[in-house]
């Protein structure tokens, strides 16, 4: 999911105490399930009116083949978020 407008709160329940992260316009979430083949470990709640762009896995993978720098950045974010979630397990 890509946030076109608005703010969402990511609620990470994989720790003893829930962790909250706010993402805004230009951010993305849900990349871990696609790039790392992991199950969802967080919930998302809209904080404001939100407009999202959604790409299914085949479409995202095709696009990332043409945008290597962005693909690398997205994978880095996915690994960082997965490592952060693993600390609470």
mmCIF file of N, CA, C and O in Angstrom:
data_model
loop_
_atom_site.group_PDB
_atom_site.id
_atom_site.type_symbol
_atom_site.label_atom_id
_atom_site.label_comp_id
_atom_site.label_asym_id
_atom_site.label_seq_id
_atom_site.Cartn_x
_atom_site.Cartn_y
_atom_site.Cartn_z
ATOM 1 N N UNK A 1 0.853 -1.174 0.000
ATOM 2 C CA UNK A 1 0.000 0.000 0.000
ATOM 3 C C UNK A 1 0.893 1.230 0.000
ATOM 4 O O UNK A 1 1.860 1.300 0.768
ATOM 5 N N UNK A 2 0.542 2.215 -0.812
ATOM 6 C CA UNK A 2 1.268 3.473 -0.879
ATOM 7 C C UNK A 2 0.319 4.581 -0.457
ATOM 8 O O UNK A 2 -0.808 4.660 -0.964
ATOM 9 N N UNK A 3 0.753 5.437 0.444
ATOM 10 C CA UNK A 3 -0.101 6.501 0.959
ATOM 11 C C UNK A 3 0.014 7.722 0.040
ATOM 12 O O UNK A 3 1.065 8.352 -0.038
ATOM 13 N N UNK A 4 -1.082 8.037 -0.650
ATOM 14 C CA UNK A 4 -1.121 9.205 -1.521
ATOM 15 C C UNK A 4 -1.428 10.461 -0.715
ATOM 16 O O UNK A 4 -0.855 11.519 -0.952
ATOM 17 N N UNK A 5 -2.338 10.352 0.235
ATOM 18 C CA UNK A 5 -2.709 11.453 1.117
ATOM 19 C C UNK A 5 -3.156 10.896 2.452
ATOM 20 O O UNK A 5 -3.693 9.789 2.512
ATOM 21 N N UNK A 6 -2.937 11.679 3.513
ATOM 22 C CA UNK A 6 -3.413 11.312 4.832
ATOM 23 C C UNK A 6 -2.354 10.672 5.706
ATOM 24 O O UNK A 6 -1.172 10.624 5.349
ATOM 25 N N UNK A 7 -2.799 10.203 6.868
ATOM 26 C CA UNK A 7 -1.919 9.577 7.852
ATOM 27 C C UNK A 7 -2.550 8.285 8.351
ATOM 28 O O UNK A 7 -3.758 8.218 8.566
ATOM 29 N N UNK A 8 -1.701 7.291 8.551
ATOM 30 C CA UNK A 8 -2.142 6.042 9.152
ATOM 31 C C UNK A 8 -1.262 5.746 10.358
ATOM 32 O O UNK A 8 -0.127 6.213 10.447
ATOM 33 N N UNK A 9 -1.809 4.979 11.264
ATOM 34 C CA UNK A 9 -1.057 4.518 12.425
ATOM 35 C C UNK A 9 -0.859 3.020 12.274
ATOM 36 O O UNK A 9 -1.820 2.262 12.115
ATOM 37 N N UNK A 10 0.403 2.592 12.302
ATOM 38 C CA UNK A 10 0.737 1.176 12.268
ATOM 39 C C UNK A 10 0.779 0.698 13.713
ATOM 40 O O UNK A 10 1.496 1.264 14.541
ATOM 41 N N UNK A 11 0.021 -0.312 14.018
ATOM 42 C CA UNK A 11 -0.037 -0.854 15.378
ATOM 43 C C UNK A 11 0.635 -2.217 15.347
ATOM 44 O O UNK A 11 0.108 -3.176 14.790
ATOM 45 N N UNK A 12 1.814 -2.281 15.929
ATOM 46 C CA UNK A 12 2.622 -3.502 15.939
ATOM 47 C C UNK A 12 2.354 -4.240 17.244
ATOM 48 O O UNK A 12 2.795 -3.820 18.309
ATOM 49 N N UNK A 13 1.649 -5.350 17.154
ATOM 50 C CA UNK A 13 1.291 -6.129 18.343
ATOM 51 C C UNK A 13 2.215 -7.316 18.576
ATOM 52 O O UNK A 13 1.899 -8.206 19.350
ATOM 53 N N UNK A 14 3.374 -7.332 17.921
ATOM 54 C CA UNK A 14 4.276 -8.477 18.055
ATOM 55 C C UNK A 14 5.175 -8.369 19.290
ATOM 56 O O UNK A 14 6.001 -9.238 19.521
ATOM 57 N N UNK A 15 5.000 -7.339 20.089
ATOM 58 C CA UNK A 15 5.810 -7.133 21.290
ATOM 59 C C UNK A 15 4.925 -7.249 22.532
ATOM 60 O O UNK A 15 3.701 -7.301 22.427
ATOM 61 N N UNK A 16 5.552 -7.266 23.700
ATOM 62 C CA UNK A 16 4.785 -7.312 24.943
ATOM 63 C C UNK A 16 3.852 -6.111 25.039
ATOM 64 O O UNK A 16 2.718 -6.227 25.476
ATOM 65 N N UNK A 17 4.359 -4.945 24.684
ATOM 66 C CA UNK A 17 3.572 -3.720 24.643
ATOM 67 C C UNK A 17 3.428 -3.305 23.182
ATOM 68 O O UNK A 17 4.412 -3.300 22.451
ATOM 69 N N UNK A 18 2.235 -2.945 22.752
ATOM 70 C CA UNK A 18 2.061 -2.528 21.355
ATOM 71 C C UNK A 18 2.945 -1.321 21.024
ATOM 72 O O UNK A 18 3.195 -0.467 21.875
ATOM 73 N N UNK A 19 3.429 -1.278 19.810
ATOM 74 C CA UNK A 19 4.205 -0.143 19.311
ATOM 75 C C UNK A 19 3.386 0.546 18.235
ATOM 76 O O UNK A 19 2.710 -0.108 17.453
ATOM 77 N N UNK A 20 3.479 1.865 18.213
ATOM 78 C CA UNK A 20 2.705 2.658 17.272
ATOM 79 C C UNK A 20 3.648 3.491 16.413
ATOM 80 O O UNK A 20 4.592 4.097 16.921
ATOM 81 N N UNK A 21 3.397 3.487 15.112
ATOM 82 C CA UNK A 21 4.188 4.256 14.160
ATOM 83 C C UNK A 21 3.222 5.000 13.244
ATOM 84 O O UNK A 21 2.278 4.406 12.734
ATOM 85 N N UNK A 22 3.466 6.273 13.030
ATOM 86 C CA UNK A 22 2.626 7.055 12.126
ATOM 87 C C UNK A 22 3.334 7.169 10.783
ATOM 88 O O UNK A 22 4.517 7.505 10.711
ATOM 89 N N UNK A 23 2.604 6.853 9.725
ATOM 90 C CA UNK A 23 3.112 6.996 8.367
ATOM 91 C C UNK A 23 2.269 8.025 7.638
ATOM 92 O O UNK A 23 1.049 8.097 7.837
ATOM 93 N N UNK A 24 2.928 8.817 6.803
ATOM 94 C CA UNK A 24 2.254 9.909 6.098
ATOM 95 C C UNK A 24 2.420 9.759 4.591
ATOM 96 O O UNK A 24 3.020 8.805 4.108
ATOM 97 N N UNK A 25 1.922 10.753 3.894
ATOM 98 C CA UNK A 25 1.990 10.808 2.429
ATOM 99 C C UNK A 25 3.384 10.447 1.929
ATOM 100 O O UNK A 25 4.388 10.941 2.436
ATOM 101 N N UNK A 26 3.434 9.570 0.948
ATOM 102 C CA UNK A 26 4.700 9.145 0.370
ATOM 103 C C UNK A 26 5.265 7.885 1.000
ATOM 104 O O UNK A 26 6.195 7.296 0.463
ATOM 105 N N UNK A 27 4.702 7.459 2.122
ATOM 106 C CA UNK A 27 5.165 6.245 2.791
ATOM 107 C C UNK A 27 4.443 5.036 2.217
ATOM 108 O O UNK A 27 3.454 5.167 1.505
ATOM 109 N N UNK A 28 4.929 3.870 2.570
ATOM 110 C CA UNK A 28 4.286 2.632 2.145
ATOM 111 C C UNK A 28 4.285 1.657 3.305
ATOM 112 O O UNK A 28 5.034 1.784 4.258
ATOM 113 N N UNK A 29 3.401 0.668 3.215
ATOM 114 C CA UNK A 29 3.364 -0.404 4.202
ATOM 115 C C UNK A 29 2.842 -1.662 3.529
ATOM 116 O O UNK A 29 2.282 -1.616 2.438
ATOM 117 N N UNK A 30 3.070 -2.800 4.163
ATOM 118 C CA UNK A 30 2.647 -4.069 3.612
ATOM 119 C C UNK A 30 3.685 -4.730 2.720
ATOM 120 O O UNK A 30 3.448 -5.783 2.142
ATOM 121 N N UNK A 31 4.861 -4.121 2.652
ATOM 122 C CA UNK A 31 5.921 -4.627 1.767
ATOM 123 C C UNK A 31 6.510 -5.939 2.267
ATOM 124 O O UNK A 31 6.978 -6.756 1.477
ATOM 125 N N UNK A 32 6.482 -6.162 3.570
ATOM 126 C CA UNK A 32 7.074 -7.381 4.131
ATOM 127 C C UNK A 32 6.403 -8.641 3.616
ATOM 128 O O UNK A 32 7.067 -9.615 3.274
ATOM 129 N N UNK A 33 5.097 -8.612 3.539
ATOM 130 C CA UNK A 33 4.372 -9.771 3.049
ATOM 131 C C UNK A 33 4.709 -10.098 1.606
ATOM 132 O O UNK A 33 4.775 -11.264 1.223
ATOM 133 N N UNK A 34 4.954 -9.072 0.825
ATOM 134 C CA UNK A 34 5.253 -9.279 -0.597
ATOM 135 C C UNK A 34 6.724 -9.621 -0.818
ATOM 136 O O UNK A 34 7.054 -10.593 -1.488
ATOM 137 N N UNK A 35 7.616 -8.828 -0.258
ATOM 138 C CA UNK A 35 9.045 -8.985 -0.551
ATOM 139 C C UNK A 35 9.717 -10.077 0.277
ATOM 140 O O UNK A 35 10.693 -10.679 -0.164
ATOM 141 N N UNK A 36 9.213 -10.316 1.487
ATOM 142 C CA UNK A 36 9.854 -11.289 2.373
ATOM 143 C C UNK A 36 8.998 -12.535 2.582
ATOM 144 O O UNK A 36 9.388 -13.426 3.331
ATOM 145 N N UNK A 37 7.836 -12.559 1.969
ATOM 146 C CA UNK A 37 6.904 -13.681 2.124
ATOM 147 C C UNK A 37 6.608 -13.979 3.587
ATOM 148 O O UNK A 37 6.656 -15.118 4.028
ATOM 149 N N UNK A 38 6.318 -12.923 4.338
ATOM 150 C CA UNK A 38 5.991 -13.072 5.753
ATOM 151 C C UNK A 38 4.521 -12.768 5.983
ATOM 152 O O UNK A 38 3.871 -12.125 5.161
ATOM 153 N N UNK A 39 4.040 -13.213 7.108
ATOM 154 C CA UNK A 39 2.662 -12.914 7.487
ATOM 155 C C UNK A 39 2.604 -11.532 8.108
ATOM 156 O O UNK A 39 3.570 -11.038 8.680
ATOM 157 N N UNK A 40 1.442 -10.951 8.047
ATOM 158 C CA UNK A 40 1.219 -9.613 8.605
ATOM 159 C C UNK A 40 1.388 -9.652 10.124
ATOM 160 O O UNK A 40 0.856 -10.532 10.788
ATOM 161 N N UNK A 41 2.141 -8.695 10.663
ATOM 162 C CA UNK A 41 2.374 -8.637 12.107
ATOM 163 C C UNK A 41 1.854 -7.349 12.723
ATOM 164 O O UNK A 41 2.076 -7.097 13.903
ATOM 165 N N UNK A 42 1.200 -6.536 11.923
ATOM 166 C CA UNK A 42 0.718 -5.250 12.424
ATOM 167 C C UNK A 42 -0.644 -4.957 11.813
ATOM 168 O O UNK A 42 -1.035 -5.539 10.801
ATOM 169 N N UNK A 43 -1.337 -4.047 12.454
ATOM 170 C CA UNK A 43 -2.614 -3.555 11.938
ATOM 171 C C UNK A 43 -2.438 -2.097 11.562
ATOM 172 O O UNK A 43 -1.524 -1.428 12.035
ATOM 173 N N UNK A 44 -3.327 -1.605 10.732
ATOM 174 C CA UNK A 44 -3.258 -0.221 10.284
ATOM 175 C C UNK A 44 -4.576 0.461 10.587
ATOM 176 O O UNK A 44 -5.643 -0.086 10.318
ATOM 177 N N UNK A 45 -4.484 1.661 11.158
ATOM 178 C CA UNK A 45 -5.674 2.448 11.454
ATOM 179 C C UNK A 45 -5.497 3.826 10.831
ATOM 180 O O UNK A 45 -4.443 4.455 10.999
ATOM 181 N N UNK A 46 -6.510 4.284 10.113
ATOM 182 C CA UNK A 46 -6.449 5.618 9.505
ATOM 183 C C UNK A 46 -6.572 6.675 10.591
ATOM 184 O O UNK A 46 -7.441 6.586 11.456
ATOM 185 N N UNK A 47 -5.697 7.668 10.533
ATOM 186 C CA UNK A 47 -5.741 8.776 11.485
ATOM 187 C C UNK A 47 -6.504 9.961 10.880
ATOM 188 O O UNK A 47 -7.024 10.794 11.605
ATOM 189 N N UNK A 48 -6.494 10.054 9.570
ATOM 190 C CA UNK A 48 -7.185 11.095 8.827
ATOM 191 C C UNK A 48 -7.833 10.433 7.614
ATOM 192 O O UNK A 48 -7.705 9.230 7.422
ATOM 193 N N UNK A 49 -8.476 11.242 6.789
ATOM 194 C CA UNK A 49 -8.941 10.729 5.510
ATOM 195 C C UNK A 49 -7.703 10.266 4.753
ATOM 196 O O UNK A 49 -6.701 10.983 4.683
ATOM 197 N N UNK A 50 -7.745 9.069 4.184
ATOM 198 C CA UNK A 50 -6.558 8.496 3.534
ATOM 199 C C UNK A 50 -6.907 8.037 2.125
ATOM 200 O O UNK A 50 -7.948 7.431 1.900
ATOM 201 N N UNK A 51 -6.004 8.335 1.201
ATOM 202 C CA UNK A 51 -6.093 7.822 -0.160
ATOM 203 C C UNK A 51 -4.880 6.924 -0.364
ATOM 204 O O UNK A 51 -3.741 7.354 -0.180
ATOM 205 N N UNK A 52 -5.137 5.651 -0.683
ATOM 206 C CA UNK A 52 -4.074 4.668 -0.857
ATOM 207 C C UNK A 52 -4.023 4.182 -2.294
ATOM 208 O O UNK A 52 -5.049 4.071 -2.959
ATOM 209 N N UNK A 53 -2.821 3.864 -2.726
ATOM 210 C CA UNK A 53 -2.629 3.123 -3.967
ATOM 211 C C UNK A 53 -2.274 1.705 -3.576
ATOM 212 O O UNK A 53 -1.480 1.489 -2.663
ATOM 213 N N UNK A 54 -2.863 0.751 -4.255
ATOM 214 C CA UNK A 54 -2.627 -0.652 -3.945
ATOM 215 C C UNK A 54 -2.047 -1.345 -5.171
ATOM 216 O O UNK A 54 -2.553 -1.180 -6.273
ATOM 217 N N UNK A 55 -0.975 -2.079 -4.951
ATOM 218 C CA UNK A 55 -0.400 -2.901 -6.012
ATOM 219 C C UNK A 55 -0.374 -4.343 -5.545
ATOM 220 O O UNK A 55 0.080 -4.632 -4.435
ATOM 221 N N UNK A 56 -0.854 -5.226 -6.378
ATOM 222 C CA UNK A 56 -0.766 -6.648 -6.076
ATOM 223 C C UNK A 56 0.663 -7.113 -6.338
ATOM 224 O O UNK A 56 1.421 -6.474 -7.069
ATOM 225 N N UNK A 57 1.025 -8.236 -5.745
ATOM 226 C CA UNK A 57 2.401 -8.726 -5.829
ATOM 227 C C UNK A 57 2.933 -8.815 -7.259
ATOM 228 O O UNK A 57 4.030 -8.311 -7.523
ATOM 229 N N UNK A 58 2.222 -9.416 -8.210
ATOM 230 C CA UNK A 58 2.783 -9.509 -9.561
ATOM 231 C C UNK A 58 3.067 -8.139 -10.181
ATOM 232 O O UNK A 58 4.085 -7.952 -10.844
ATOM 233 N N UNK A 59 2.181 -7.193 -9.936
ATOM 234 C CA UNK A 59 2.362 -5.849 -10.489
ATOM 235 C C UNK A 59 3.539 -5.128 -9.841
ATOM 236 O O UNK A 59 4.349 -4.492 -10.523
ATOM 237 N N UNK A 60 3.637 -5.231 -8.518
ATOM 238 C CA UNK A 60 4.748 -4.585 -7.820
ATOM 239 C C UNK A 60 6.078 -5.185 -8.258
ATOM 240 O O UNK A 60 7.036 -4.449 -8.536
ATOM 241 N N UNK A 61 6.159 -6.486 -8.353
ATOM 242 C CA UNK A 61 7.412 -7.133 -8.750
ATOM 243 C C UNK A 61 7.826 -6.714 -10.161
ATOM 244 O O UNK A 61 9.010 -6.494 -10.426
ATOM 245 N N UNK A 62 6.867 -6.571 -11.041
ATOM 246 C CA UNK A 62 7.167 -6.126 -12.407
ATOM 247 C C UNK A 62 7.704 -4.697 -12.413
ATOM 248 O O UNK A 62 8.685 -4.393 -13.090
ATOM 249 N N UNK A 63 7.074 -3.825 -11.631
ATOM 250 C CA UNK A 63 7.518 -2.432 -11.566
ATOM 251 C C UNK A 63 8.910 -2.331 -10.953
ATOM 252 O O UNK A 63 9.762 -1.575 -11.439
ATOM 253 N N UNK A 64 9.167 -3.090 -9.893
ATOM 254 C CA UNK A 64 10.464 -3.014 -9.218
ATOM 255 C C UNK A 64 11.607 -3.481 -10.107
ATOM 256 O O UNK A 64 12.760 -3.078 -9.900
ATOM 257 N N UNK A 65 11.330 -4.292 -11.123
ATOM 258 C CA UNK A 65 12.369 -4.711 -12.061
ATOM 259 C C UNK A 65 12.930 -3.524 -12.844
ATOM 260 O O UNK A 65 14.092 -3.534 -13.235
ATOM 261 N N UNK A 66 12.113 -2.504 -13.043
ATOM 262 C CA UNK A 66 12.532 -1.333 -13.813
ATOM 263 C C UNK A 66 13.062 -0.189 -12.938
ATOM 264 O O UNK A 66 13.635 0.758 -13.462
ATOM 265 N N UNK A 67 12.842 -0.270 -11.637
ATOM 266 C CA UNK A 67 13.267 0.796 -10.728
ATOM 267 C C UNK A 67 14.129 0.193 -9.621
ATOM 268 O O UNK A 67 13.691 0.005 -8.491
ATOM 269 N N UNK A 68 15.366 -0.114 -9.979
ATOM 270 C CA UNK A 68 16.267 -0.858 -9.097
ATOM 271 C C UNK A 68 16.564 -0.130 -7.786
ATOM 272 O O UNK A 68 16.597 -0.762 -6.726
ATOM 273 N N UNK A 69 16.791 1.167 -7.845
ATOM 274 C CA UNK A 69 17.100 1.915 -6.623
ATOM 275 C C UNK A 69 15.913 1.890 -5.663
ATOM 276 O O UNK A 69 16.085 1.706 -4.454
ATOM 277 N N UNK A 70 14.710 2.067 -6.193
ATOM 278 C CA UNK A 70 13.532 2.032 -5.341
ATOM 279 C C UNK A 70 13.295 0.627 -4.801
ATOM 280 O O UNK A 70 12.920 0.448 -3.641
ATOM 281 N N UNK A 71 13.548 -0.393 -5.621
ATOM 282 C CA UNK A 71 13.411 -1.781 -5.174
ATOM 283 C C UNK A 71 14.361 -2.063 -4.022
ATOM 284 O O UNK A 71 13.980 -2.689 -3.026
ATOM 285 N N UNK A 72 15.594 -1.573 -4.142
ATOM 286 C CA UNK A 72 16.577 -1.774 -3.079
ATOM 287 C C UNK A 72 16.138 -1.069 -1.800
ATOM 288 O O UNK A 72 16.226 -1.626 -0.705
ATOM 289 N N UNK A 73 15.624 0.146 -1.926
ATOM 290 C CA UNK A 73 15.156 0.896 -0.756
ATOM 291 C C UNK A 73 13.973 0.188 -0.100
ATOM 292 O O UNK A 73 13.907 0.058 1.118
ATOM 293 N N UNK A 74 13.049 -0.314 -0.905
ATOM 294 C CA UNK A 74 11.878 -0.985 -0.355
ATOM 295 C C UNK A 74 12.286 -2.268 0.369
ATOM 296 O O UNK A 74 11.762 -2.579 1.439
ATOM 297 N N UNK A 75 13.234 -3.005 -0.193
ATOM 298 C CA UNK A 75 13.718 -4.224 0.472
ATOM 299 C C UNK A 75 14.423 -3.891 1.779
ATOM 300 O O UNK A 75 14.285 -4.601 2.774
ATOM 301 N N UNK A 76 15.187 -2.797 1.777
ATOM 302 C CA UNK A 76 15.875 -2.370 2.991
ATOM 303 C C UNK A 76 14.851 -2.044 4.084
ATOM 304 O O UNK A 76 15.012 -2.459 5.235
ATOM 305 N N UNK A 77 13.815 -1.322 3.733
ATOM 306 C CA UNK A 77 12.764 -0.989 4.699
ATOM 307 C C UNK A 77 12.091 -2.270 5.204
ATOM 308 O O UNK A 77 11.862 -2.435 6.400
ATOM 309 N N UNK A 78 11.796 -3.189 4.301
ATOM 310 C CA UNK A 78 11.154 -4.451 4.695
ATOM 311 C C UNK A 78 12.016 -5.226 5.683
ATOM 312 O O UNK A 78 11.515 -5.720 6.701
ATOM 313 N N UNK A 79 13.316 -5.312 5.419
ATOM 314 C CA UNK A 79 14.218 -6.032 6.326
ATOM 315 C C UNK A 79 14.343 -5.310 7.670
ATOM 316 O O UNK A 79 14.362 -5.962 8.729
ATOM 317 N N UNK A 80 14.421 -4.000 7.652
ATOM 318 C CA UNK A 80 14.515 -3.224 8.890
ATOM 319 C C UNK A 80 13.270 -3.413 9.744
ATOM 320 O O UNK A 80 13.347 -3.645 10.947
ATOM 321 N N UNK A 81 12.118 -3.339 9.104
ATOM 322 C CA UNK A 81 10.859 -3.513 9.847
ATOM 323 C C UNK A 81 10.722 -4.940 10.373
ATOM 324 O O UNK A 81 10.270 -5.153 11.493
ATOM 325 N N UNK A 82 11.151 -5.922 9.597
ATOM 326 C CA UNK A 82 11.084 -7.319 10.039
ATOM 327 C C UNK A 82 12.020 -7.551 11.224
ATOM 328 O O UNK A 82 11.662 -8.241 12.176
ATOM 329 N N UNK A 83 13.201 -6.963 11.162
ATOM 330 C CA UNK A 83 14.159 -7.111 12.274
ATOM 331 C C UNK A 83 13.625 -6.458 13.535
ATOM 332 O O UNK A 83 13.772 -6.991 14.636
ATOM 333 N N UNK A 84 12.976 -5.314 13.388
ATOM 334 C CA UNK A 84 12.398 -4.623 14.545
ATOM 335 C C UNK A 84 11.283 -5.458 15.159
ATOM 336 O O UNK A 84 11.169 -5.558 16.377
ATOM 337 N N UNK A 85 10.471 -6.079 14.327
ATOM 338 C CA UNK A 85 9.384 -6.924 14.831
ATOM 339 C C UNK A 85 9.936 -8.175 15.504
ATOM 340 O O UNK A 85 9.396 -8.642 16.503
ATOM 341 N N UNK A 86 11.036 -8.713 14.989
ATOM 342 C CA UNK A 86 11.617 -9.940 15.537
ATOM 343 C C UNK A 86 12.172 -9.731 16.939
ATOM 344 O O UNK A 86 12.213 -10.654 17.740
ATOM 345 N N UNK A 87 12.566 -8.502 17.255
ATOM 346 C CA UNK A 87 13.106 -8.212 18.591
ATOM 347 C C UNK A 87 12.067 -8.488 19.669
ATOM 348 O O UNK A 87 12.390 -8.939 20.747
ATOM 349 N N UNK A 88 10.779 -8.282 19.348
ATOM 350 C CA UNK A 88 9.733 -8.477 20.334
ATOM 351 C C UNK A 88 9.214 -9.898 20.432
ATOM 352 O O UNK A 88 8.415 -10.207 21.287
ATOM 353 N N UNK A 89 9.657 -10.776 19.563
ATOM 354 C CA UNK A 89 9.135 -12.145 19.575
ATOM 355 C C UNK A 89 9.802 -12.998 20.625
ATOM 356 O O UNK A 89 10.838 -12.777 21.096
#
